[in-house]
mmCIF file of N, CA and C in Angstrom:
data_model
loop_
_atom_site.group_PDB
_atom_site.id
_atom_site.type_symbol
_atom_site.label_atom_id
_atom_site.label_comp_id
_atom_site.label_asym_id
_atom_site.label_seq_id
_atom_site.Cartn_x
_atom_site.Cartn_y
_atom_site.Cartn_z
ATOM 1 N N MET A 164 -23.047 33.747 22.132
ATOM 2 C CA MET A 164 -21.861 32.907 22.093
ATOM 3 C C MET A 164 -22.218 31.440 22.299
ATOM 4 N N LYS A 165 -23.119 31.158 23.255
ATOM 5 C CA LYS A 165 -23.512 29.779 23.513
ATOM 6 C C LYS A 165 -24.188 29.161 22.299
ATOM 7 N N LYS A 166 -24.897 29.997 21.527
ATOM 8 C CA LYS A 166 -25.594 29.494 20.348
ATOM 9 C C LYS A 166 -24.611 29.048 19.267
ATOM 10 N N LEU A 167 -23.417 29.573 19.290
ATOM 11 C CA LEU A 167 -22.418 29.212 18.289
ATOM 12 C C LEU A 167 -21.625 27.959 18.660
ATOM 13 N N ILE A 168 -21.538 27.647 19.929
ATOM 14 C CA ILE A 168 -20.718 26.522 20.377
ATOM 15 C C ILE A 168 -21.279 25.188 19.896
ATOM 16 N N ILE A 169 -22.572 24.963 20.036
ATOM 17 C CA ILE A 169 -23.165 23.677 19.644
ATOM 18 C C ILE A 169 -23.047 23.441 18.140
ATOM 19 N N PRO A 170 -23.428 24.400 17.277
ATOM 20 C CA PRO A 170 -23.247 24.147 15.839
ATOM 21 C C PRO A 170 -21.771 23.961 15.455
ATOM 22 N N PHE A 171 -20.892 24.705 16.099
ATOM 23 C CA PHE A 171 -19.472 24.563 15.809
ATOM 24 C C PHE A 171 -18.976 23.166 16.178
ATOM 25 N N CYS A 172 -19.371 22.655 17.333
ATOM 26 C CA CYS A 172 -18.984 21.305 17.749
ATOM 27 C C CYS A 172 -19.526 20.262 16.780
ATOM 28 N N PHE A 173 -20.764 20.436 16.343
ATOM 29 C CA PHE A 173 -21.365 19.502 15.386
ATOM 30 C C PHE A 173 -20.572 19.484 14.080
ATOM 31 N N LEU A 174 -20.235 20.669 13.567
ATOM 32 C CA LEU A 174 -19.467 20.742 12.324
ATOM 33 C C LEU A 174 -18.078 20.127 12.487
ATOM 34 N N LEU A 175 -17.471 20.376 13.618
ATOM 35 C CA LEU A 175 -16.147 19.839 13.876
ATOM 36 C C LEU A 175 -16.165 18.315 13.903
ATOM 37 N N LEU A 176 -17.119 17.735 14.599
ATOM 38 C CA LEU A 176 -17.194 16.285 14.704
ATOM 39 C C LEU A 176 -17.633 15.629 13.405
ATOM 40 N N SER A 177 -18.570 16.224 12.698
ATOM 41 C CA SER A 177 -19.036 15.618 11.451
ATOM 42 C C SER A 177 -18.002 15.766 10.344
ATOM 43 N N GLY A 178 -17.146 16.744 10.427
ATOM 44 C CA GLY A 178 -16.111 16.938 9.420
ATOM 45 C C GLY A 178 -14.953 15.966 9.552
ATOM 46 N N CYS A 179 -14.898 15.213 10.636
ATOM 47 C CA CYS A 179 -13.800 14.278 10.858
ATOM 48 C C CYS A 179 -14.050 12.906 10.245
ATOM 49 N N VAL A 180 -15.211 12.673 9.708
ATOM 50 C CA VAL A 180 -15.534 11.371 9.143
ATOM 51 C C VAL A 180 -14.986 11.282 7.729
ATOM 52 N N ASP A 181 -14.265 10.208 7.449
ATOM 53 C CA ASP A 181 -13.708 9.986 6.121
ATOM 54 C C ASP A 181 -14.174 8.613 5.654
ATOM 55 N N ASN A 182 -15.193 8.583 4.827
ATOM 56 C CA ASN A 182 -15.768 7.319 4.386
ATOM 57 C C ASN A 182 -14.928 6.622 3.327
ATOM 58 N N THR A 183 -13.871 7.239 2.851
ATOM 59 C CA THR A 183 -13.050 6.615 1.815
ATOM 60 C C THR A 183 -11.853 5.872 2.394
ATOM 61 N N THR A 184 -11.621 5.975 3.685
ATOM 62 C CA THR A 184 -10.483 5.314 4.300
ATOM 63 C C THR A 184 -10.736 3.816 4.402
ATOM 64 N N ILE A 185 -9.787 3.026 3.937
ATOM 65 C CA ILE A 185 -9.886 1.581 4.030
ATOM 66 C C ILE A 185 -9.119 1.149 5.267
ATOM 67 N N ILE A 186 -9.810 0.518 6.195
ATOM 68 C CA ILE A 186 -9.168 0.029 7.404
ATOM 69 C C ILE A 186 -8.829 -1.437 7.181
ATOM 70 N N ASN A 187 -7.577 -1.779 7.309
ATOM 71 C CA ASN A 187 -7.129 -3.136 7.056
ATOM 72 C C ASN A 187 -6.795 -3.794 8.381
ATOM 73 N N ASN A 188 -7.750 -4.544 8.938
ATOM 74 C CA ASN A 188 -7.558 -5.185 10.228
ATOM 75 C C ASN A 188 -6.692 -6.436 10.154
ATOM 76 N N CYS A 189 -6.301 -6.849 8.963
ATOM 77 C CA CYS A 189 -5.447 -8.032 8.829
ATOM 78 C C CYS A 189 -3.986 -7.712 9.120
ATOM 79 N N PHE A 190 -3.624 -6.455 9.106
ATOM 80 C CA PHE A 190 -2.238 -6.043 9.336
ATOM 81 C C PHE A 190 -2.215 -4.948 10.398
ATOM 82 N N LEU A 191 -2.143 -5.349 11.638
ATOM 83 C CA LEU A 191 -2.071 -4.377 12.724
ATOM 84 C C LEU A 191 -0.614 -4.221 13.165
ATOM 85 N N ASN A 192 -0.274 -3.040 13.585
ATOM 86 C CA ASN A 192 1.056 -2.749 14.130
ATOM 87 C C ASN A 192 2.196 -3.055 13.162
ATOM 88 N N VAL A 193 2.000 -2.750 11.891
ATOM 89 C CA VAL A 193 3.073 -2.870 10.900
ATOM 90 C C VAL A 193 3.495 -1.458 10.531
ATOM 91 N N TYR A 194 4.733 -1.114 10.853
ATOM 92 C CA TYR A 194 5.251 0.221 10.570
ATOM 93 C C TYR A 194 6.617 0.080 9.912
ATOM 94 N N ILE A 195 6.815 0.806 8.827
ATOM 95 C CA ILE A 195 8.125 0.818 8.178
ATOM 96 C C ILE A 195 8.451 2.240 7.747
ATOM 97 N N SER A 196 9.709 2.475 7.510
ATOM 98 C CA SER A 196 10.152 3.745 6.954
ATOM 99 C C SER A 196 11.494 3.504 6.281
ATOM 100 N N GLY A 197 11.547 3.793 4.992
ATOM 101 C CA GLY A 197 12.794 3.584 4.274
ATOM 102 C C GLY A 197 12.817 4.340 2.963
ATOM 103 N N THR A 198 13.989 4.408 2.373
ATOM 104 C CA THR A 198 14.137 5.090 1.090
ATOM 105 C C THR A 198 14.648 4.112 0.041
ATOM 106 N N ILE A 199 14.277 4.391 -1.185
ATOM 107 C CA ILE A 199 14.707 3.610 -2.340
ATOM 108 C C ILE A 199 15.414 4.564 -3.298
ATOM 109 N N ASN A 200 16.616 4.209 -3.700
ATOM 110 C CA ASN A 200 17.352 4.998 -4.683
ATOM 111 C C ASN A 200 17.062 4.410 -6.060
ATOM 112 N N LEU A 201 16.345 5.156 -6.883
ATOM 113 C CA LEU A 201 15.945 4.670 -8.199
ATOM 114 C C LEU A 201 17.121 4.482 -9.150
ATOM 115 N N ASN A 202 18.290 5.025 -8.810
ATOM 116 C CA ASN A 202 19.480 4.835 -9.639
ATOM 117 C C ASN A 202 20.188 3.513 -9.348
ATOM 118 N N ASN A 203 19.787 2.845 -8.275
ATOM 119 C CA ASN A 203 20.330 1.535 -7.951
ATOM 120 C C ASN A 203 19.892 0.560 -9.048
ATOM 121 N N PRO A 204 20.799 -0.252 -9.600
ATOM 122 C CA PRO A 204 20.425 -1.165 -10.690
ATOM 123 C C PRO A 204 19.218 -2.049 -10.379
ATOM 124 N N GLN A 205 19.034 -2.408 -9.118
ATOM 125 C CA GLN A 205 17.889 -3.233 -8.717
ATOM 126 C C GLN A 205 16.559 -2.539 -9.010
ATOM 127 N N PHE A 206 16.560 -1.203 -9.050
ATOM 128 C CA PHE A 206 15.313 -0.448 -9.185
ATOM 129 C C PHE A 206 15.186 0.300 -10.514
ATOM 130 N N LEU A 207 16.054 0.024 -11.470
ATOM 131 C CA LEU A 207 15.982 0.715 -12.765
ATOM 132 C C LEU A 207 14.644 0.485 -13.465
ATOM 133 N N ASN A 208 14.035 -0.670 -13.257
ATOM 134 C CA ASN A 208 12.740 -0.972 -13.872
ATOM 135 C C ASN A 208 11.641 -0.019 -13.383
ATOM 136 N N LEU A 209 11.854 0.619 -12.230
ATOM 137 C CA LEU A 209 10.860 1.556 -11.687
ATOM 138 C C LEU A 209 10.899 2.917 -12.376
ATOM 139 N N GLN A 210 11.817 3.104 -13.302
ATOM 140 C CA GLN A 210 11.895 4.381 -14.003
ATOM 141 C C GLN A 210 10.999 4.424 -15.234
ATOM 142 N N VAL A 211 10.334 3.317 -15.537
ATOM 143 C CA VAL A 211 9.425 3.275 -16.691
ATOM 144 C C VAL A 211 8.011 2.956 -16.213
ATOM 145 N N PRO A 212 6.985 3.515 -16.861
ATOM 146 C CA PRO A 212 5.605 3.204 -16.476
ATOM 147 C C PRO A 212 5.339 1.699 -16.534
ATOM 148 N N LEU A 213 4.615 1.224 -15.538
ATOM 149 C CA LEU A 213 4.249 -0.181 -15.360
ATOM 150 C C LEU A 213 5.432 -1.066 -14.977
ATOM 151 N N GLY A 214 6.559 -0.441 -14.647
ATOM 152 C CA GLY A 214 7.701 -1.196 -14.158
ATOM 153 C C GLY A 214 7.496 -1.555 -12.695
ATOM 154 N N TYR A 215 8.162 -2.607 -12.245
ATOM 155 C CA TYR A 215 8.037 -3.006 -10.848
ATOM 156 C C TYR A 215 9.339 -3.626 -10.364
ATOM 157 N N ALA A 216 9.504 -3.625 -9.046
ATOM 158 C CA ALA A 216 10.690 -4.206 -8.420
ATOM 159 C C ALA A 216 10.333 -4.594 -6.994
ATOM 160 N N SER A 217 11.108 -5.491 -6.435
ATOM 161 C CA SER A 217 10.896 -5.867 -5.040
ATOM 162 C C SER A 217 12.001 -5.260 -4.186
ATOM 163 N N ALA A 218 11.682 -5.080 -2.917
ATOM 164 C CA ALA A 218 12.641 -4.504 -1.973
ATOM 165 C C ALA A 218 12.317 -5.021 -0.582
ATOM 166 N N THR A 219 13.274 -4.921 0.310
ATOM 167 C CA THR A 219 13.049 -5.247 1.716
ATOM 168 C C THR A 219 13.343 -3.996 2.525
ATOM 169 N N ILE A 220 12.358 -3.572 3.312
ATOM 170 C CA ILE A 220 12.509 -2.404 4.180
ATOM 171 C C ILE A 220 12.078 -2.804 5.582
ATOM 172 N N ASP A 221 12.933 -2.573 6.545
ATOM 173 C CA ASP A 221 12.662 -2.908 7.948
ATOM 174 C C ASP A 221 12.166 -4.345 8.110
ATOM 175 N N GLY A 222 12.746 -5.263 7.334
ATOM 176 C CA GLY A 222 12.394 -6.672 7.445
ATOM 177 C C GLY A 222 11.132 -7.086 6.707
ATOM 178 N N ARG A 223 10.476 -6.145 6.026
ATOM 179 C CA ARG A 223 9.248 -6.457 5.279
ATOM 180 C C ARG A 223 9.581 -6.528 3.794
ATOM 181 N N ASP A 224 9.080 -7.565 3.122
ATOM 182 C CA ASP A 224 9.274 -7.701 1.677
ATOM 183 C C ASP A 224 8.166 -6.955 0.961
ATOM 184 N N LEU A 225 8.555 -6.074 0.039
ATOM 185 C CA LEU A 225 7.603 -5.213 -0.662
ATOM 186 C C LEU A 225 7.702 -5.391 -2.166
ATOM 187 N N LEU A 226 6.597 -5.080 -2.829
ATOM 188 C CA LEU A 226 6.559 -4.944 -4.276
ATOM 189 C C LEU A 226 6.269 -3.482 -4.550
ATOM 190 N N ILE A 227 7.091 -2.841 -5.362
ATOM 191 C CA ILE A 227 6.899 -1.438 -5.725
ATOM 192 C C ILE A 227 6.547 -1.404 -7.203
ATOM 193 N N ILE A 228 5.476 -0.685 -7.537
ATOM 194 C CA ILE A 228 4.985 -0.621 -8.907
ATOM 195 C C ILE A 228 4.909 0.840 -9.325
ATOM 196 N N LYS A 229 5.344 1.142 -10.540
ATOM 197 C CA LYS A 229 5.210 2.504 -11.062
ATOM 198 C C LYS A 229 4.035 2.545 -12.030
ATOM 199 N N SER A 230 3.114 3.467 -11.787
ATOM 200 C CA SER A 230 2.046 3.716 -12.756
ATOM 201 C C SER A 230 2.562 4.794 -13.705
ATOM 202 N N THR A 231 1.686 5.401 -14.450
ATOM 203 C CA THR A 231 2.143 6.443 -15.371
ATOM 204 C C THR A 231 2.636 7.682 -14.639
ATOM 205 N N SER A 232 2.085 7.957 -13.443
ATOM 206 C CA SER A 232 2.450 9.202 -12.768
ATOM 207 C C SER A 232 2.792 9.054 -11.285
ATOM 208 N N SER A 233 2.673 7.861 -10.722
ATOM 209 C CA SER A 233 2.947 7.697 -9.297
ATOM 210 C C SER A 233 3.446 6.280 -9.024
ATOM 211 N N TYR A 234 3.696 6.002 -7.752
ATOM 212 C CA TYR A 234 4.186 4.697 -7.329
ATOM 213 C C TYR A 234 3.232 4.100 -6.310
ATOM 214 N N LYS A 235 3.153 2.776 -6.284
ATOM 215 C CA LYS A 235 2.408 2.020 -5.277
ATOM 216 C C LYS A 235 3.392 1.039 -4.663
ATOM 217 N N ALA A 236 3.192 0.708 -3.392
ATOM 218 C CA ALA A 236 4.017 -0.308 -2.740
ATOM 219 C C ALA A 236 3.114 -1.192 -1.892
ATOM 220 N N TYR A 237 3.273 -2.490 -2.049
ATOM 221 C CA TYR A 237 2.474 -3.467 -1.312
ATOM 222 C C TYR A 237 3.392 -4.427 -0.579
ATOM 223 N N ASP A 238 2.938 -4.849 0.603
ATOM 224 C CA ASP A 238 3.629 -5.884 1.346
ATOM 225 C C ASP A 238 3.363 -7.208 0.641
ATOM 226 N N LEU A 239 4.349 -8.072 0.585
ATOM 227 C CA LEU A 239 4.164 -9.363 -0.067
ATOM 228 C C LEU A 239 3.627 -10.435 0.872
ATOM 229 N N GLU A 240 3.358 -10.081 2.132
ATOM 230 C CA GLU A 240 2.731 -11.031 3.048
ATOM 231 C C GLU A 240 1.270 -11.216 2.651
ATOM 232 N N CYS A 241 0.830 -12.459 2.575
ATOM 233 C CA CYS A 241 -0.570 -12.730 2.243
ATOM 234 C C CYS A 241 -1.466 -12.174 3.345
ATOM 235 N N PRO A 242 -2.569 -11.534 2.978
ATOM 236 C CA PRO A 242 -3.490 -11.019 3.991
ATOM 237 C C PRO A 242 -4.170 -12.117 4.807
ATOM 238 N N GLU A 243 -4.158 -13.335 4.311
ATOM 239 C CA GLU A 243 -4.788 -14.445 5.019
ATOM 240 C C GLU A 243 -3.877 -14.905 6.149
ATOM 241 N N ALA A 244 -4.451 -15.048 7.341
ATOM 242 C CA ALA A 244 -3.660 -15.369 8.528
ATOM 243 C C ALA A 244 -3.034 -16.763 8.471
ATOM 244 N N ASP A 245 -3.616 -17.673 7.716
ATOM 245 C CA ASP A 245 -3.132 -19.053 7.703
ATOM 246 C C ASP A 245 -2.093 -19.328 6.613
ATOM 247 N N CYS A 246 -1.535 -18.290 6.013
ATOM 248 C CA CYS A 246 -0.549 -18.468 4.938
ATOM 249 C C CYS A 246 0.730 -17.716 5.287
ATOM 250 N N SER A 247 1.842 -18.428 5.287
ATOM 251 C CA SER A 247 3.117 -17.775 5.601
ATOM 252 C C SER A 247 3.986 -17.574 4.359
ATOM 253 N N ASP A 248 3.481 -17.978 3.190
ATOM 254 C CA ASP A 248 4.236 -17.787 1.949
ATOM 255 C C ASP A 248 4.046 -16.376 1.415
ATOM 256 N N LYS A 249 5.048 -15.901 0.663
ATOM 257 C CA LYS A 249 4.960 -14.568 0.060
ATOM 258 C C LYS A 249 4.065 -14.604 -1.174
ATOM 259 N N MET A 250 3.378 -13.486 -1.405
ATOM 260 C CA MET A 250 2.595 -13.360 -2.623
ATOM 261 C C MET A 250 3.534 -13.209 -3.813
ATOM 262 N N THR A 251 3.025 -13.576 -4.976
ATOM 263 C CA THR A 251 3.760 -13.390 -6.221
ATOM 264 C C THR A 251 3.044 -12.324 -7.038
ATOM 265 N N PHE A 252 3.728 -11.803 -8.051
ATOM 266 C CA PHE A 252 3.155 -10.770 -8.913
ATOM 267 C C PHE A 252 3.310 -11.216 -10.353
ATOM 268 N N ASP A 253 2.200 -11.225 -11.096
ATOM 269 C CA ASP A 253 2.251 -11.686 -12.487
ATOM 270 C C ASP A 253 2.264 -10.544 -13.494
ATOM 271 N N GLY A 254 2.482 -9.326 -13.017
ATOM 272 C CA GLY A 254 2.470 -8.158 -13.892
ATOM 273 C C GLY A 254 1.161 -7.398 -13.844
ATOM 274 N N LEU A 255 0.098 -8.052 -13.374
ATOM 275 C CA LEU A 255 -1.212 -7.407 -13.238
ATOM 276 C C LEU A 255 -1.777 -7.513 -11.838
ATOM 277 N N LYS A 256 -1.564 -8.637 -11.193
ATOM 278 C CA LYS A 256 -2.172 -8.850 -9.882
ATOM 279 C C LYS A 256 -1.219 -9.590 -8.946
ATOM 280 N N LEU A 257 -1.458 -9.397 -7.655
ATOM 281 C CA LEU A 257 -0.729 -10.119 -6.619
ATOM 282 C C LEU A 257 -1.492 -11.409 -6.348
ATOM 283 N N ILE A 258 -0.778 -12.505 -6.127
ATOM 284 C CA ILE A 258 -1.423 -13.798 -5.935
ATOM 285 C C ILE A 258 -0.866 -14.451 -4.678
ATOM 286 N N CYS A 259 -1.779 -14.855 -3.779
ATOM 287 C CA CYS A 259 -1.391 -15.574 -2.569
ATOM 288 C C CYS A 259 -1.245 -17.052 -2.947
ATOM 289 N N PRO A 260 -0.062 -17.644 -2.789
ATOM 290 C CA PRO A 260 0.152 -19.010 -3.261
ATOM 291 C C PRO A 260 -0.618 -20.079 -2.486
ATOM 292 N N CYS A 261 -0.991 -19.816 -1.245
ATOM 293 C CA CYS A 261 -1.692 -20.828 -0.443
ATOM 294 C C CYS A 261 -3.110 -21.076 -0.948
ATOM 295 N N SER A 262 -3.823 -20.004 -1.250
ATOM 296 C CA SER A 262 -5.234 -20.129 -1.639
ATOM 297 C C SER A 262 -5.487 -19.751 -3.090
ATOM 298 N N LYS A 263 -4.462 -19.237 -3.758
ATOM 299 C CA LYS A 263 -4.578 -18.717 -5.133
ATOM 300 C C LYS A 263 -5.474 -17.480 -5.203
ATOM 301 N N LYS A 264 -5.726 -16.849 -4.051
ATOM 302 C CA LYS A 264 -6.522 -15.621 -4.018
ATOM 303 C C LYS A 264 -5.728 -14.509 -4.698
ATOM 304 N N GLU A 265 -6.427 -13.682 -5.487
ATOM 305 C CA GLU A 265 -5.785 -12.639 -6.278
ATOM 306 C C GLU A 265 -6.168 -11.258 -5.766
ATOM 307 N N TYR A 266 -5.211 -10.321 -5.860
ATOM 308 C CA TYR A 266 -5.392 -8.955 -5.385
ATOM 309 C C TYR A 266 -5.040 -7.974 -6.498
ATOM 310 N N ASN A 267 -5.855 -6.952 -6.639
ATOM 311 C CA ASN A 267 -5.697 -5.921 -7.655
ATOM 312 C C ASN A 267 -4.433 -5.098 -7.364
ATOM 313 N N SER A 268 -3.587 -4.907 -8.354
ATOM 314 C CA SER A 268 -2.354 -4.139 -8.132
ATOM 315 C C SER A 268 -2.582 -2.630 -8.186
ATOM 316 N N LEU A 269 -3.787 -2.192 -8.532
ATOM 317 C CA LEU A 269 -4.085 -0.756 -8.531
ATOM 318 C C LEU A 269 -4.446 -0.239 -7.146
ATOM 319 N N ASN A 270 -5.124 -1.088 -6.339
ATOM 320 C CA ASN A 270 -5.551 -0.625 -5.014
ATOM 321 C C ASN A 270 -5.431 -1.690 -3.923
ATOM 322 N N GLY A 271 -4.958 -2.878 -4.246
ATOM 323 C CA GLY A 271 -4.770 -3.927 -3.250
ATOM 324 C C GLY A 271 -6.022 -4.701 -2.901
ATOM 325 N N SER A 272 -7.140 -4.404 -3.545
ATOM 326 C CA SER A 272 -8.399 -5.070 -3.196
ATOM 327 C C SER A 272 -8.411 -6.519 -3.671
ATOM 328 N N PRO A 273 -9.093 -7.393 -2.899
ATOM 329 C CA PRO A 273 -9.242 -8.773 -3.368
ATOM 330 C C PRO A 273 -10.121 -8.777 -4.619
ATOM 331 N N ILE A 274 -9.704 -9.478 -5.648
ATOM 332 C CA ILE A 274 -10.441 -9.463 -6.907
ATOM 333 C C ILE A 274 -11.827 -10.068 -6.746
ATOM 334 N N ASP A 275 -11.977 -11.047 -5.847
ATOM 335 C CA ASP A 275 -13.306 -11.622 -5.629
ATOM 336 C C ASP A 275 -14.164 -10.766 -4.695
ATOM 337 N N GLY A 276 -13.604 -9.664 -4.187
ATOM 338 C CA GLY A 276 -14.362 -8.740 -3.344
ATOM 339 C C GLY A 276 -14.510 -9.165 -1.898
ATOM 340 N N GLU A 277 -13.901 -10.262 -1.496
ATOM 341 C CA GLU A 277 -14.053 -10.757 -0.128
ATOM 342 C C GLU A 277 -12.714 -10.785 0.593
ATOM 343 N N GLY A 278 -12.731 -10.420 1.866
ATOM 344 C CA GLY A 278 -11.533 -10.488 2.686
ATOM 345 C C GLY A 278 -10.777 -9.173 2.739
ATOM 346 N N CYS A 279 -9.617 -9.247 3.344
ATOM 347 C CA CYS A 279 -8.774 -8.071 3.537
ATOM 348 C C CYS A 279 -8.056 -7.675 2.256
ATOM 349 N N PHE A 280 -7.700 -6.420 2.202
ATOM 350 C CA PHE A 280 -6.885 -5.886 1.113
ATOM 351 C C PHE A 280 -5.425 -6.265 1.360
ATOM 352 N N ALA A 281 -4.630 -6.260 0.298
ATOM 353 C CA ALA A 281 -3.181 -6.376 0.456
ATOM 354 C C ALA A 281 -2.706 -5.124 1.189
ATOM 355 N N LEU A 282 -1.675 -5.257 1.993
ATOM 356 C CA LEU A 282 -1.177 -4.126 2.778
ATOM 357 C C LEU A 282 -0.443 -3.150 1.869
ATOM 358 N N GLU A 283 -0.970 -1.934 1.785
ATOM 359 C CA GLU A 283 -0.380 -0.898 0.936
ATOM 360 C C GLU A 283 0.398 0.092 1.793
ATOM 361 N N TYR A 284 1.539 0.513 1.284
ATOM 362 C CA TYR A 284 2.370 1.499 1.962
ATOM 363 C C TYR A 284 2.264 2.843 1.259
ATOM 364 N N ASN A 285 2.584 3.897 1.984
ATOM 365 C CA ASN A 285 2.613 5.245 1.408
ATOM 366 C C ASN A 285 3.943 5.434 0.685
ATOM 367 N N VAL A 286 3.870 5.921 -0.543
ATOM 368 C CA VAL A 286 5.079 6.157 -1.333
ATOM 369 C C VAL A 286 5.100 7.617 -1.756
ATOM 370 N N MET A 287 6.198 8.295 -1.449
ATOM 371 C CA MET A 287 6.352 9.688 -1.845
ATOM 372 C C MET A 287 7.686 9.824 -2.583
ATOM 373 N N GLN A 288 7.631 10.416 -3.761
ATOM 374 C CA GLN A 288 8.862 10.663 -4.510
ATOM 375 C C GLN A 288 9.440 11.979 -4.016
ATOM 376 N N THR A 289 10.593 11.909 -3.342
ATOM 377 C CA THR A 289 11.176 13.112 -2.739
ATOM 378 C C THR A 289 12.021 13.906 -3.726
ATOM 379 N N ASN A 290 12.574 13.236 -4.727
ATOM 380 C CA ASN A 290 13.275 13.899 -5.835
ATOM 381 C C ASN A 290 13.271 12.932 -7.013
ATOM 382 N N ASN A 291 13.987 13.247 -8.068
ATOM 383 C CA ASN A 291 13.952 12.403 -9.269
ATOM 384 C C ASN A 291 14.477 10.995 -9.051
ATOM 385 N N SER A 292 15.275 10.795 -8.022
ATOM 386 C CA SER A 292 15.894 9.481 -7.855
ATOM 387 C C SER A 292 15.612 8.813 -6.514
ATOM 388 N N THR A 293 14.715 9.370 -5.693
ATOM 389 C CA THR A 293 14.485 8.805 -4.368
ATOM 390 C C THR A 293 13.000 8.658 -4.060
ATOM 391 N N LEU A 294 12.640 7.478 -3.540
ATOM 392 C CA LEU A 294 11.289 7.231 -3.039
ATOM 393 C C LEU A 294 11.361 7.058 -1.532
ATOM 394 N N GLN A 295 10.422 7.649 -0.814
ATOM 395 C CA GLN A 295 10.283 7.455 0.624
ATOM 396 C C GLN A 295 9.064 6.559 0.814
ATOM 397 N N ILE A 296 9.242 5.415 1.474
ATOM 398 C CA ILE A 296 8.150 4.462 1.682
ATOM 399 C C ILE A 296 7.918 4.333 3.176
ATOM 400 N N THR A 297 6.666 4.559 3.592
ATOM 401 C CA THR A 297 6.335 4.557 5.023
ATOM 402 C C THR A 297 4.974 3.918 5.272
ATOM 403 N N ARG A 298 4.752 3.613 6.528
ATOM 404 C CA ARG A 298 3.432 3.237 7.039
ATOM 405 C C ARG A 298 3.488 3.413 8.534
#
């Protein structure tokens, strides 16, 4: 029995490592939870692939983008601490107006590869007309 405990502990601890998780230290203690009704006229553009719309949930301004099969949601706050302006979206990328730094709308990564990612929220489609957005 003792011989099984050490290998089991090793497997348990080594199995907890997730090297694909992106830790975004630029946005600590940001939590939201809200729903979006896709039948609301403000969000009709989200019913077509590559459509996007903005929303405010729990005081945070978000950009919601529909891909061909899923949704992404990003906070419009610039990841840079010295900028209080909202990011803009040109249909392909998010742009911080203070520094003109650009962020990929597929995963929130900085296009130049340096700095923090844009803050991404979890989006789950609960039925044909409702999105649940959380973090």
